[in-house]
Tab-separated table of C-alpha atoms in Angstrom:
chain	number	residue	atom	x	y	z
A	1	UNK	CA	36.545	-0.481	15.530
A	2	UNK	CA	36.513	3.042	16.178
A	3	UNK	CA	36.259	3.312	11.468
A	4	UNK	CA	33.637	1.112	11.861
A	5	UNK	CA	31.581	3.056	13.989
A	6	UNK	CA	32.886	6.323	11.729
A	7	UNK	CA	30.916	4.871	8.332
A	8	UNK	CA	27.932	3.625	10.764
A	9	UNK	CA	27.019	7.385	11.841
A	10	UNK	CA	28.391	8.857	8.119
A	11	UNK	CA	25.692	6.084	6.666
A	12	UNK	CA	23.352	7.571	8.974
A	13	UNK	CA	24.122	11.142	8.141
A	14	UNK	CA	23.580	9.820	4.461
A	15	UNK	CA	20.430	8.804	5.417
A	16	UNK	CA	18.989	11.851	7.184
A	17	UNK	CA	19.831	14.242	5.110
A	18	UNK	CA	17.869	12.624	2.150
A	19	UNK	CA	14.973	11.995	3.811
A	20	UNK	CA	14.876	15.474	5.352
A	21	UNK	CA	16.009	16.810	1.981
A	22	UNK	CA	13.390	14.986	-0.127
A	23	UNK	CA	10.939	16.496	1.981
A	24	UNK	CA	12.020	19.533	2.448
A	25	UNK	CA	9.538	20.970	-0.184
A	26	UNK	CA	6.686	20.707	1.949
A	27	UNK	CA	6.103	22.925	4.691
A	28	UNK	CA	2.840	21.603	6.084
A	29	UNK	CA	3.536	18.702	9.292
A	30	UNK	CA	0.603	16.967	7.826
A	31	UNK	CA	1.874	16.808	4.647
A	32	UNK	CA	5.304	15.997	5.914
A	33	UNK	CA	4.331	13.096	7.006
A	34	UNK	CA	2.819	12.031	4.236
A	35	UNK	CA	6.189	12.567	2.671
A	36	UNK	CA	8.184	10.641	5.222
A	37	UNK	CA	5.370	7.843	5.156
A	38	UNK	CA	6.572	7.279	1.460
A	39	UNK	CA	10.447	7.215	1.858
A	40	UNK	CA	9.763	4.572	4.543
A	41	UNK	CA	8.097	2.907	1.777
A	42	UNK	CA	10.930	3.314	-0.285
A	43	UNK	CA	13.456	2.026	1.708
A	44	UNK	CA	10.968	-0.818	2.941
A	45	UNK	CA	10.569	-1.691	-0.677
A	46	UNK	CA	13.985	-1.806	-1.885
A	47	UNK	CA	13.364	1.325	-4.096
A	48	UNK	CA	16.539	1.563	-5.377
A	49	UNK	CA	15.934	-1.911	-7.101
A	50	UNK	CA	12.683	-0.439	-8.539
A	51	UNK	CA	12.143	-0.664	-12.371
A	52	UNK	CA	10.935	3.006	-12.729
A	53	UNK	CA	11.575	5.312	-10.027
A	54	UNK	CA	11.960	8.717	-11.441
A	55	UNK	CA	12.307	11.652	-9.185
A	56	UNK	CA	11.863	9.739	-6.127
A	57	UNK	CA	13.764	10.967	-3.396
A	58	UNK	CA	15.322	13.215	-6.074
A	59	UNK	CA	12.661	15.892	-6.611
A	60	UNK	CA	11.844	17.554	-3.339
A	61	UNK	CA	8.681	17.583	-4.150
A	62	UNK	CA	7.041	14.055	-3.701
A	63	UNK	CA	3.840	14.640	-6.330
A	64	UNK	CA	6.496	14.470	-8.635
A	65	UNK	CA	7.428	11.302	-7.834
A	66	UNK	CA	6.630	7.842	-10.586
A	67	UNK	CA	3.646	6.813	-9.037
A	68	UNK	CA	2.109	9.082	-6.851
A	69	UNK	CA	-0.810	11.060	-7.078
A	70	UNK	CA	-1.600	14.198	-5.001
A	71	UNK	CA	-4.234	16.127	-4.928
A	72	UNK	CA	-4.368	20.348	-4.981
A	73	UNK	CA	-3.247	20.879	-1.425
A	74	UNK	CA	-0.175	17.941	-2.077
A	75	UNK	CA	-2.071	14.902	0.216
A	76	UNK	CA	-1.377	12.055	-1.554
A	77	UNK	CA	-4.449	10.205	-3.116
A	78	UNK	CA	-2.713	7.699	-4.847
A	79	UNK	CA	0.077	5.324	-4.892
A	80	UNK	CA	0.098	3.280	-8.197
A	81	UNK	CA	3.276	1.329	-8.759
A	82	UNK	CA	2.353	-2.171	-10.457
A	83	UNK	CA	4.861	-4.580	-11.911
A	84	UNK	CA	7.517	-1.880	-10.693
A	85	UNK	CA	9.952	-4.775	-9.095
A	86	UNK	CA	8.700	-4.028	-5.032
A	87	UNK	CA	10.658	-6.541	-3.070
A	88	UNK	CA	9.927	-6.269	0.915
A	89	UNK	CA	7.534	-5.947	3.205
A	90	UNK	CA	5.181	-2.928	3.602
A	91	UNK	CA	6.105	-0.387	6.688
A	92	UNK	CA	4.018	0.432	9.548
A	93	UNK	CA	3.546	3.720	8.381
A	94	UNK	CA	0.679	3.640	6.095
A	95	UNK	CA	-1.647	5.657	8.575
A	96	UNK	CA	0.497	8.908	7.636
A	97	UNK	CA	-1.310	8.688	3.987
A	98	UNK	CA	-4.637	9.587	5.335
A	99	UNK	CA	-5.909	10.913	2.542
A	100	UNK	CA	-4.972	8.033	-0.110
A	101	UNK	CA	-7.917	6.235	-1.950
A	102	UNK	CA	-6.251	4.194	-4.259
A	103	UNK	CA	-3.123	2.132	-3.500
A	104	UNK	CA	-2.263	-0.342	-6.932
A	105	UNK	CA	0.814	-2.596	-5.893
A	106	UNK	CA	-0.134	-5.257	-7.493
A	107	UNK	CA	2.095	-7.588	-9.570
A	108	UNK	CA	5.641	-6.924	-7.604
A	109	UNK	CA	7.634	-9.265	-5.020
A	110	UNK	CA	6.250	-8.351	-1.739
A	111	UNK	CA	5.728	-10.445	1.154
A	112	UNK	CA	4.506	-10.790	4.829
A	113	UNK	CA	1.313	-10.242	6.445
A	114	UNK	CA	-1.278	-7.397	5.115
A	115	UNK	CA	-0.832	-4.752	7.878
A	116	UNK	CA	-3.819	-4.396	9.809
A	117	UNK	CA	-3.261	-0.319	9.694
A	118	UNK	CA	-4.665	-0.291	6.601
A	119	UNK	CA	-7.942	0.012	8.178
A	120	UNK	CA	-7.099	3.136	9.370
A	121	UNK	CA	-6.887	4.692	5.756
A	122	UNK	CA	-10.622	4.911	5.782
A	123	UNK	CA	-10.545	7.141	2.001
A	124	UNK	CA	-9.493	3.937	0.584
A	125	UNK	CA	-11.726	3.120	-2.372
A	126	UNK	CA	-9.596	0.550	-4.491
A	127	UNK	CA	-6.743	-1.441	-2.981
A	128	UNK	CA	-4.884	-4.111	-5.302
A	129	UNK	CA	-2.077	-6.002	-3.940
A	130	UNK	CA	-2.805	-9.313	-5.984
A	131	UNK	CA	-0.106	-11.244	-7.401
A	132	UNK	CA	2.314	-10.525	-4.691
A	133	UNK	CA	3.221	-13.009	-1.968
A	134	UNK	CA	1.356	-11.882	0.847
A	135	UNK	CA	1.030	-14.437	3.679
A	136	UNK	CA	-1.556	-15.125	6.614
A	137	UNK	CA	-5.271	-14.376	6.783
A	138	UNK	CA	-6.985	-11.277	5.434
A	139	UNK	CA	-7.590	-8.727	8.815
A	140	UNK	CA	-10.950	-8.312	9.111
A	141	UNK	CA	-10.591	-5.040	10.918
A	142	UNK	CA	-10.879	-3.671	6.562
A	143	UNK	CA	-14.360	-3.734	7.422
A	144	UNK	CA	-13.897	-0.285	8.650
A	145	UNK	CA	-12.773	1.027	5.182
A	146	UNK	CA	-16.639	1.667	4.498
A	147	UNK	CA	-15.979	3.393	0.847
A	148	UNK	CA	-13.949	0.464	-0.005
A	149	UNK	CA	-15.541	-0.471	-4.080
A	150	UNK	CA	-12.030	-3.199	-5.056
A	151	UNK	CA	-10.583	-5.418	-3.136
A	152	UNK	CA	-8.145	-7.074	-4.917
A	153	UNK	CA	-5.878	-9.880	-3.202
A	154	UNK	CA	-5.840	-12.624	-5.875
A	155	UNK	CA	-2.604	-14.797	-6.632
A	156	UNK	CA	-0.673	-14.245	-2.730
A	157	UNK	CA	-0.663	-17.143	-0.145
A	158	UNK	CA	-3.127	-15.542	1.724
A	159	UNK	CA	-4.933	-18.287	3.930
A	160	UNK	CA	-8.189	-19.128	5.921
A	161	UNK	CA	-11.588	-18.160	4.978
A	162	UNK	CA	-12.594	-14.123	3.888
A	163	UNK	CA	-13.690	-12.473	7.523
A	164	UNK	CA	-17.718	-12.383	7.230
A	165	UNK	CA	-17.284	-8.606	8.087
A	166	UNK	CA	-16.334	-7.776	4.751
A	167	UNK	CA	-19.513	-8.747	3.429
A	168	UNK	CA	-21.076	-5.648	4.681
A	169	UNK	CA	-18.951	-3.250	3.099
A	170	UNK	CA	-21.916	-1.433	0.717
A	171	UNK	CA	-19.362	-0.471	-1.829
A	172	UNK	CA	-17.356	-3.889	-2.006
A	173	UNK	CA	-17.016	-5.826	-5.574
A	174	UNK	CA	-14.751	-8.140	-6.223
A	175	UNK	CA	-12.784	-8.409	-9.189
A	176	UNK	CA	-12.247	-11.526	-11.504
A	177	UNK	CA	-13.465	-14.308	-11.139
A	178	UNK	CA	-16.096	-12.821	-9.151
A	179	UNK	CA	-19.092	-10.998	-10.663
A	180	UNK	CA	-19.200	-7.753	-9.621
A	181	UNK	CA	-22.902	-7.385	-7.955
A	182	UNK	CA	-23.623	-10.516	-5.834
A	183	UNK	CA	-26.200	-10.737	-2.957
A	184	UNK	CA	-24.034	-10.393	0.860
A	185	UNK	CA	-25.648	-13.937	1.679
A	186	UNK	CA	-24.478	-15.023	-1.772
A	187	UNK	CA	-20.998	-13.758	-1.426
A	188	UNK	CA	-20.248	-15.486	1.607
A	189	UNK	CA	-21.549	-18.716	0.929
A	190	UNK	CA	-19.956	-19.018	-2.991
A	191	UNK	CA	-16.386	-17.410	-1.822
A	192	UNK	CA	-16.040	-18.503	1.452
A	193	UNK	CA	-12.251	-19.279	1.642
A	194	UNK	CA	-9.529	-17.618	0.380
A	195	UNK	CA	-8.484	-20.333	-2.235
A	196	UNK	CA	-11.138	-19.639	-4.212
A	197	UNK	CA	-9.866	-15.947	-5.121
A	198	UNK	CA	-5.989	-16.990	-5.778
């Protein structure tokens, strides 16, 4: 017992010392946590498992990592890792990337609920998770994402009817099969339920 609970805290040792190392570029908290927001995304995602994953927990430096996009003052603005092999569910972290605008995860193996905390990312401009298998109903708290342009949740097992609220976004188009400038009053009465965009 007392080996067991040796390779528990060496695992954990492991563990620390990557995440601390792979951020250990970054100096500013802010951006720290950025950082630490994506390992947890990693590990959420089974990143080892990913199809391209270059320099990701390898470089200290996470703009260096496949898929990310920072801008000159290392926030990360971008997060685009399509048909990359994501297995998992996402982490509750997401409100440490406060700066991202687009976030492209679309075509992978994820599952579970769309976290509500996305609302809180309120520089989101495009978000495409589609062709995932995303369960439950759409939180309608993404009505706060006010520059929000794409919306893209097609081919999940998403259920119930689109929340009204996100007929008001200004910015909001939907991607095929819907045109991209409808009137509000139009949108909600064509695509009122979420079979209709699978």
């Amino acid at each position: 017992e007392t080996g067991t609970w040796g390779d528990v805290f060496a695992m954990l040792l492991v563990l620390l010392s990557s995440v601390f190392g792979a951020c250990s570029h970054h100096t500013k908290p802010s951006v720290q946590l950025q950082c630490g927001a994506l390992v947890d995304f990693f590990e959420s995602t089974q990143g080892q498992q990913w199809t391209r994953r270059s320099e990701w927990l390898g470089s200290t430096d996470m703009c260096e990592w496949y898929g990310v996009v920072c801008d000159d003052d290392s926030n990360v603005i971008g997060l685009k890792l399509a048909s990359n092999n994501l297995k998992g569910t996402l982490p509750p972290t997401w409100p440490r990337l406060s700066h991202l605008e687009t976030l492209d995860l679309s075509h992978n193996l994820l599952q579970g609920t769309l976290p509500s905390s996305l609302s809180r990312l309120t520089r989101l401009r495009d978000i495409d998770l589609s062709h995932n298998s995303f369960s439950g109903n759409i939180p309608s708290n993404l009505s706060n994402l006010n520059a929000l342009s794409v919306l893209a949740l097609n081919h999940n097992r998403l259920e119930g009817e689109i929340p009204e609220e996100l007929g008001n976004l200004p910015r909001l188009r939907w991607p095929h099969p819907h045109p991209h400038k409808m009137e509000k009053t139009q949108f909600m009465t064509v695509y009122q339920t979420i079979d209709v965009i699978r």
